[in-house]
């Protein structure tokens, strides 16, 4: 599942408030994450940074039972591709849920969560995770 490879990198983006930045192509309208200077669909460089919506749905998810060394202590955890309301697809960790509670198409919302503490200097990093939206279908 090579398309899940970008998940740990996405987690490392340091954030202190909820803000998920993606890009939008002014030529074809494609919305994407993470931001890059070229449209992944049509190749145009006429792209702008936009703030992505919090809400979306699970497009695909998987349970990680053998994580990279630095994430070992969080095993098992759930990673997903979340399709946001504007069509951007974001690789993210799912929180506040057990794998058996999840299904594809389930509505989720982004939350800002502490996701790891670095050993010696005690730096706490925050990242955006997604959790199921309770009571909505
Ligand atoms: Zn485009």
PDB file of C-alpha atoms and ligand atoms in Angstrom:
ATOM      1  CA  UNK A   1       0.000   0.000   0.000  1.00  0.00           C
ATOM      2  CA  UNK A   2       2.463   2.570  -1.184  1.00  0.00           C
ATOM      3  CA  UNK A   3      -0.066   5.406  -1.104  1.00  0.00           C
ATOM      4  CA  UNK A   4      -0.101   5.223   2.691  1.00  0.00           C
ATOM      5  CA  UNK A   5       3.612   6.013   2.890  1.00  0.00           C
ATOM      6  CA  UNK A   6       3.101   9.734   3.355  1.00  0.00           C
ATOM      7  CA  UNK A   7       1.203   9.323   6.633  1.00  0.00           C
ATOM      8  CA  UNK A   8       4.104   9.664   9.104  1.00  0.00           C
ATOM      9  CA  UNK A   9       5.364  12.744   7.257  1.00  0.00           C
ATOM     10  CA  UNK A  10       1.940  14.369   7.496  1.00  0.00           C
ATOM     11  CA  UNK A  11       1.868  13.731  11.251  1.00  0.00           C
ATOM     12  CA  UNK A  12       5.130  15.543  11.716  1.00  0.00           C
ATOM     13  CA  UNK A  13       3.763  18.837  10.545  1.00  0.00           C
ATOM     14  CA  UNK A  14       3.823  20.896  13.701  1.00  0.00           C
ATOM     15  CA  UNK A  15       0.598  22.663  14.422  1.00  0.00           C
ATOM     16  CA  UNK A  16      -0.625  24.587  17.440  1.00  0.00           C
ATOM     17  CA  UNK A  17      -4.126  25.234  16.218  1.00  0.00           C
ATOM     18  CA  UNK A  18      -6.421  23.469  13.857  1.00  0.00           C
ATOM     19  CA  UNK A  19      -5.410  24.439  10.378  1.00  0.00           C
ATOM     20  CA  UNK A  20      -5.141  22.046   7.494  1.00  0.00           C
ATOM     21  CA  UNK A  21      -3.679  23.656   4.409  1.00  0.00           C
ATOM     22  CA  UNK A  22      -4.113  22.228   0.966  1.00  0.00           C
ATOM     23  CA  UNK A  23      -4.084  23.526  -2.542  1.00  0.00           C
ATOM     24  CA  UNK A  24      -6.656  24.307  -5.182  1.00  0.00           C
ATOM     25  CA  UNK A  25      -5.999  24.381  -8.887  1.00  0.00           C
ATOM     26  CA  UNK A  26      -7.421  27.461 -10.585  1.00  0.00           C
ATOM     27  CA  UNK A  27      -7.302  25.739 -13.968  1.00  0.00           C
ATOM     28  CA  UNK A  28      -9.230  22.531 -13.317  1.00  0.00           C
ATOM     29  CA  UNK A  29     -10.629  23.059  -9.808  1.00  0.00           C
ATOM     30  CA  UNK A  30      -8.889  20.061  -8.245  1.00  0.00           C
ATOM     31  CA  UNK A  31      -8.432  20.326  -4.464  1.00  0.00           C
ATOM     32  CA  UNK A  32      -5.504  18.434  -2.990  1.00  0.00           C
ATOM     33  CA  UNK A  33      -3.401  17.793   0.093  1.00  0.00           C
ATOM     34  CA  UNK A  34      -0.657  18.451   0.972  1.00  0.00           C
ATOM     35  CA  UNK A  35      -0.134  21.760  -0.792  1.00  0.00           C
ATOM     36  CA  UNK A  36       2.273  21.692  -3.714  1.00  0.00           C
ATOM     37  CA  UNK A  37       3.025  24.179  -6.428  1.00  0.00           C
ATOM     38  CA  UNK A  38       1.704  22.052  -9.284  1.00  0.00           C
ATOM     39  CA  UNK A  39      -1.730  20.539  -9.739  1.00  0.00           C
ATOM     40  CA  UNK A  40      -1.498  16.728  -9.419  1.00  0.00           C
ATOM     41  CA  UNK A  41      -4.306  16.321 -11.959  1.00  0.00           C
ATOM     42  CA  UNK A  42      -3.569  18.719 -14.816  1.00  0.00           C
ATOM     43  CA  UNK A  43      -0.030  19.888 -14.052  1.00  0.00           C
ATOM     44  CA  UNK A  44      -0.934  23.576 -13.973  1.00  0.00           C
ATOM     45  CA  UNK A  45       1.144  25.819 -11.730  1.00  0.00           C
ATOM     46  CA  UNK A  46      -1.806  28.171 -11.244  1.00  0.00           C
ATOM     47  CA  UNK A  47      -2.588  26.883  -7.756  1.00  0.00           C
ATOM     48  CA  UNK A  48      -3.514  28.618  -4.513  1.00  0.00           C
ATOM     49  CA  UNK A  49      -3.265  27.652  -0.847  1.00  0.00           C
ATOM     50  CA  UNK A  50      -6.586  27.056   0.843  1.00  0.00           C
ATOM     51  CA  UNK A  51      -7.695  26.018   4.293  1.00  0.00           C
ATOM     52  CA  UNK A  52      -9.391  22.641   4.112  1.00  0.00           C
ATOM     53  CA  UNK A  53     -12.712  21.806   5.794  1.00  0.00           C
ATOM     54  CA  UNK A  54     -12.763  19.774   9.024  1.00  0.00           C
ATOM     55  CA  UNK A  55     -15.445  17.366   7.938  1.00  0.00           C
ATOM     56  CA  UNK A  56     -15.172  14.466   5.612  1.00  0.00           C
ATOM     57  CA  UNK A  57     -15.636  10.750   5.358  1.00  0.00           C
ATOM     58  CA  UNK A  58     -13.434   7.696   5.527  1.00  0.00           C
ATOM     59  CA  UNK A  59     -12.422   6.622   2.069  1.00  0.00           C
ATOM     60  CA  UNK A  60     -10.164   3.799   3.185  1.00  0.00           C
ATOM     61  CA  UNK A  61      -8.633   2.724   6.471  1.00  0.00           C
ATOM     62  CA  UNK A  62      -6.195   0.198   7.819  1.00  0.00           C
ATOM     63  CA  UNK A  63      -4.865  -0.875  11.195  1.00  0.00           C
ATOM     64  CA  UNK A  64      -1.119  -0.513  11.645  1.00  0.00           C
ATOM     65  CA  UNK A  65       0.274  -3.332  13.746  1.00  0.00           C
ATOM     66  CA  UNK A  66       3.937  -2.994  12.848  1.00  0.00           C
ATOM     67  CA  UNK A  67       4.829   0.660  12.939  1.00  0.00           C
ATOM     68  CA  UNK A  68       8.103   2.466  12.242  1.00  0.00           C
ATOM     69  CA  UNK A  69      10.324   2.473  15.375  1.00  0.00           C
ATOM     70  CA  UNK A  70       9.335   5.945  16.587  1.00  0.00           C
ATOM     71  CA  UNK A  71       5.631   5.041  16.539  1.00  0.00           C
ATOM     72  CA  UNK A  72       6.024   1.579  18.072  1.00  0.00           C
ATOM     73  CA  UNK A  73       4.527   2.464  21.414  1.00  0.00           C
ATOM     74  CA  UNK A  74       1.282   3.559  19.765  1.00  0.00           C
ATOM     75  CA  UNK A  75       0.583   0.215  18.111  1.00  0.00           C
ATOM     76  CA  UNK A  76      -1.910  -0.742  16.996  1.00  0.00           C
ATOM     77  CA  UNK A  77      -3.313   2.431  15.513  1.00  0.00           C
ATOM     78  CA  UNK A  78      -5.586   3.284  12.655  1.00  0.00           C
ATOM     79  CA  UNK A  79      -4.645   5.266   9.605  1.00  0.00           C
ATOM     80  CA  UNK A  80      -7.072   6.356   6.961  1.00  0.00           C
ATOM     81  CA  UNK A  81      -7.515   8.295   3.797  1.00  0.00           C
ATOM     82  CA  UNK A  82     -10.144  10.887   4.609  1.00  0.00           C
ATOM     83  CA  UNK A  83     -12.043  12.531   1.791  1.00  0.00           C
ATOM     84  CA  UNK A  84     -12.967  16.024   2.922  1.00  0.00           C
ATOM     85  CA  UNK A  85     -16.150  17.838   1.980  1.00  0.00           C
ATOM     86  CA  UNK A  86     -14.417  19.694  -0.835  1.00  0.00           C
ATOM     87  CA  UNK A  87     -12.908  16.526  -2.299  1.00  0.00           C
ATOM     88  CA  UNK A  88      -9.353  16.780  -0.913  1.00  0.00           C
ATOM     89  CA  UNK A  89      -7.992  13.442   0.291  1.00  0.00           C
ATOM     90  CA  UNK A  90      -5.922  13.566   3.481  1.00  0.00           C
ATOM     91  CA  UNK A  91      -3.899  10.714   4.997  1.00  0.00           C
ATOM     92  CA  UNK A  92      -4.495  10.840   8.753  1.00  0.00           C
ATOM     93  CA  UNK A  93      -4.671   8.894  11.963  1.00  0.00           C
ATOM     94  CA  UNK A  94      -8.105   7.991  13.322  1.00  0.00           C
ATOM     95  CA  UNK A  95      -8.699   8.571  17.025  1.00  0.00           C
ATOM     96  CA  UNK A  96     -11.478   7.877  19.563  1.00  0.00           C
ATOM     97  CA  UNK A  97     -12.528   4.691  17.810  1.00  0.00           C
ATOM     98  CA  UNK A  98     -11.815   0.992  17.635  1.00  0.00           C
ATOM     99  CA  UNK A  99     -11.123  -0.536  14.221  1.00  0.00           C
ATOM    100  CA  UNK A 100     -14.284  -2.662  14.380  1.00  0.00           C
ATOM    101  CA  UNK A 101     -16.417   0.473  14.785  1.00  0.00           C
ATOM    102  CA  UNK A 102     -15.185   1.939  11.526  1.00  0.00           C
ATOM    103  CA  UNK A 103     -16.387   1.501   8.013  1.00  0.00           C
ATOM    104  CA  UNK A 104     -15.687   3.155   4.724  1.00  0.00           C
ATOM    105  CA  UNK A 105     -17.945   6.123   4.063  1.00  0.00           C
ATOM    106  CA  UNK A 106     -18.285   6.932   7.771  1.00  0.00           C
ATOM    107  CA  UNK A 107     -18.444  10.691   8.551  1.00  0.00           C
ATOM    108  CA  UNK A 108     -15.428  12.011  10.469  1.00  0.00           C
ATOM    109  CA  UNK A 109     -14.165  15.353  11.704  1.00  0.00           C
ATOM    110  CA  UNK A 110     -10.681  16.657  12.309  1.00  0.00           C
ATOM    111  CA  UNK A 111      -9.436  17.333  15.840  1.00  0.00           C
ATOM    112  CA  UNK A 112      -6.160  18.658  17.143  1.00  0.00           C
ATOM    113  CA  UNK A 113      -4.484  16.057  19.305  1.00  0.00           C
ATOM    114  CA  UNK A 114      -1.232  15.547  21.080  1.00  0.00           C
ATOM    115  CA  UNK A 115       0.337  12.682  19.243  1.00  0.00           C
ATOM    116  CA  UNK A 116       3.775  12.217  20.648  1.00  0.00           C
ATOM    117  CA  UNK A 117       6.230  13.502  23.166  1.00  0.00           C
ATOM    118  CA  UNK A 118       9.878  13.635  22.274  1.00  0.00           C
ATOM    119  CA  UNK A 119      12.081  11.966  24.834  1.00  0.00           C
ATOM    120  CA  UNK A 120      14.864  14.157  26.190  1.00  0.00           C
ATOM    121  CA  UNK A 121      13.657  17.683  25.559  1.00  0.00           C
ATOM    122  CA  UNK A 122      10.027  16.907  26.256  1.00  0.00           C
ATOM    123  CA  UNK A 123       8.728  18.715  23.208  1.00  0.00           C
ATOM    124  CA  UNK A 124       5.110  17.902  22.697  1.00  0.00           C
ATOM    125  CA  UNK A 125       3.923  17.778  19.165  1.00  0.00           C
ATOM    126  CA  UNK A 126       0.373  18.244  18.081  1.00  0.00           C
ATOM    127  CA  UNK A 127      -1.176  16.926  14.981  1.00  0.00           C
ATOM    128  CA  UNK A 128      -4.502  16.643  13.287  1.00  0.00           C
ATOM    129  CA  UNK A 129      -6.363  13.391  13.666  1.00  0.00           C
ATOM    130  CA  UNK A 130      -9.863  12.451  12.623  1.00  0.00           C
ATOM    131  CA  UNK A 131     -12.616  10.943  14.737  1.00  0.00           C
ATOM    132  CA  UNK A 132     -16.051   9.580  13.864  1.00  0.00           C
ATOM    133  CA  UNK A 133     -18.875  12.116  13.972  1.00  0.00           C
ATOM    134  CA  UNK A 134     -21.297  10.635  16.455  1.00  0.00           C
ATOM    135  CA  UNK A 135     -24.957  10.528  15.592  1.00  0.00           C
ATOM    136  CA  UNK A 136     -24.680  11.419  11.917  1.00  0.00           C
ATOM    137  CA  UNK A 137     -24.933   9.318   8.845  1.00  0.00           C
TER     138      UNK A 137
HETATM  139 ZN1  LIG B   1      -5.493  21.243 -12.259  1.00  0.00          ZN
END
